[in-house]
Amino acid sequence: MNTSLPQSAFFLPPPSSENNGVDFLGLRQANLDMMAALIPGTNNVTSYIRPFSLLSWIFWKFHGLCEKAGKDQPNSEEVQEFRERVEILFTWGARLEDTPGIPGKQAEPPAGGGSVLLTFKAWGRVQSSTSLIAALWYGPASKTATGLGFLEPFKGGFFRATGKGVALAEALDGVLRADAGLYSRLLDTLGPVTATEDDARALWTLWGANSPTDAERDAFRDAVFDEGRIGDYSNLLGQRSSTIALAKLHLSHCAGAHAAEDIRRGMFFSGRPDGNAYEVPAELRPALRKWIVLQVRQLQRLALESLLSWCERRIIGGLHDTAGLTSEAERLFRTHSSGLDPDDPLTLMIGKLDTQISSVNDFVARGRSDGLFSPFALMEEIQKAFKAKDERFAAISFYALLLCASFAGYFAENERTQISVGGASRLSLFHLRKRLTALGDVSLKQAIQFVLESMVLSQHFATAVNRFDGQNQRLRLSIEEGGLISLARKPWEPTVTEDRLPTILELAGDCGLVNRTGDAFQL
């Protein structure tokens, strides 16, 4: 993209629409990086095996048709036409059956009815956001470099199926050939094709997202998990297998089926449903450690983003300077101090938390019975108060930051890599503690003012400026002559970052690594 640089100072145009987004403090990428180290190769929308099979089949079939037609050098336009046709037929079926989690199913057929064109242009679809192979969906997870290894780059700027991908493609091809007429007319050709709603519905009975074959399940299971790689953290398969094994370990200590939310907590606490702890084998302890750090980081991000939302709420309500925001936040914390003494200096507050816990294991053990040391209990309390419009969530958020800073102090110097993800620019756990402890014996008011000014407002302004592309601004707040003003009609509603656990459990259920009943899982 070529953008002309401004030659002088200029005013931004006033915002014309609500500023949408999920990362107004620039913290999200650190959380995603931590998730990628635990469950690499997938994301939080890859819920089905069948789209992996379909993408593998598209490129496997395209190359087969080219070979049959004597095309030695097909171009990217030809493969795009074929891929769009197959994707539209697939997502059209998903639309008709209202199957959730399939990109592009909101697109409506071209006007006129009957037999319609099968191109993204005709359907008003966007490659970068509604294609199965888009970065937002199954694309990265399908590829060799970033995902499960079903597709590899090929000359001409497109892909071909690897051995793993061929196994999926051949299994799906056997299913599709069950209707020879449909297969021949719609799929077994490089020529232009039109289709009807009845065609899409008939194909969905064959390749619907909820009907992987045993052969697909076996091929996918081999790609996503390897028992022999558990404890090997030097490669993606070993990292992913170790985290899946950690989830399976927890399920082995549970009776009945459990939701992903319960499994997430159970993995963190290494605790049975009755509250008793179980032993984690040595090969899974590195995965457990990373899982614990991730959940604490989730708390840190929610706390900071909730404070940004609280600032917005108060600015919309008439407070326009940080002094007023600080006074109100201090009042809330003095009313809801979570067991800390508001009259203590900041160093003593963090120090009192530090002295209660001596290690990460102690932190986890304390959290099993004490909600003030449980990331999950605190995140729930923040979200519950937020939804109830109870400003107590700001006080809980400030306490949560102090707890996260204390947690970061349990790591020896040679272990700091785990808590330094994100660095200073994304306020890693390490840098959170470093910046708060550097304040020394400041008062509660001074500490709150620092957090609001430096870690919330300035962090937001810096993030928005860094992401300004010359057209779209990401600012939710602005500093004008009269002080802080809100550029949004209502306060932002932050949520906890998805951590990929639900989708990897869904995939594990589809391929037989665990048993799945609806949204619950068991061994």
Coordinates of N, CA and C in Angstrom, one line a residue, residues 36 74 78 94 128 153 193 220 240 249 256 260 292 294 301 343 347 385 412 427 459 462:
A36 N -0.5 -19.8 21.1 CA 0.2 -20.5 20.0 C 1.3 -21.4 20.5
P74 N -0.9 -24.5 -14.7 CA -2.2 -23.7 -14.4 C -1.8 -22.4 -13.6
E78 N -7.1 -19.7 -12.4 CA -7.8 -21.0 -12.6 C -8.1 -21.7 -11.3
A94 N -24.3 -25.1 4.1 CA -24.2 -24.7 5.5 C -25.3 -23.6 5.8
S128 N -10.6 -12.3 1.8 CA -9.8 -12.1 3.0 C -10.6 -12.4 4.3
P153 N 3.0 -24.9 0.0 CA 3.1 -23.9 -1.2 C 3.5 -24.7 -2.4
V193 N -19.3 -23.5 -14.0 CA -20.4 -24.3 -13.5 C -21.5 -23.4 -12.9
F220 N -6.8 -37.2 10.4 CA -6.7 -35.9 11.2 C -6.1 -36.2 12.6
R240 N 1.6 -29.1 20.9 CA 0.1 -29.4 20.8 C -0.3 -30.7 21.5
L249 N -5.4 -35.6 30.7 CA -5.1 -36.0 32.1 C -6.2 -35.5 33.1
G256 N -17.9 -38.5 34.1 CA -18.9 -37.8 33.3 C -18.3 -36.8 32.4
A260 N -15.8 -27.1 28.4 CA -14.5 -26.6 28.2 C -14.1 -25.6 29.3
I292 N -0.7 -22.0 33.2 CA -0.9 -21.1 34.4 C -0.6 -19.7 34.0
L294 N -0.6 -18.3 31.1 CA -1.6 -17.7 30.2 C -2.8 -17.3 30.9
R301 N -5.0 -8.8 31.2 CA -5.6 -8.1 30.0 C -7.0 -7.6 30.3
D343 N -4.5 2.3 53.0 CA -3.6 3.3 53.5 C -2.1 2.9 53.4
T347 N 4.3 -0.3 47.6 CA 5.3 -1.3 47.8 C 4.8 -2.3 48.9
A385 N -19.8 -7.9 37.7 CA -20.0 -6.5 38.1 C -20.2 -5.6 36.9
A412 N 12.1 -17.0 38.8 CA 13.5 -16.7 38.8 C 14.0 -16.0 37.5
L427 N 2.9 -4.5 27.6 CA 2.8 -4.7 29.1 C 2.8 -6.1 29.5
Q459 N -1.4 4.2 27.0 CA -1.3 2.9 26.3 C -2.3 2.9 25.1
A462 N -1.2 5.4 22.4 CA 0.0 4.9 21.7 C -0.5 3.8 20.7

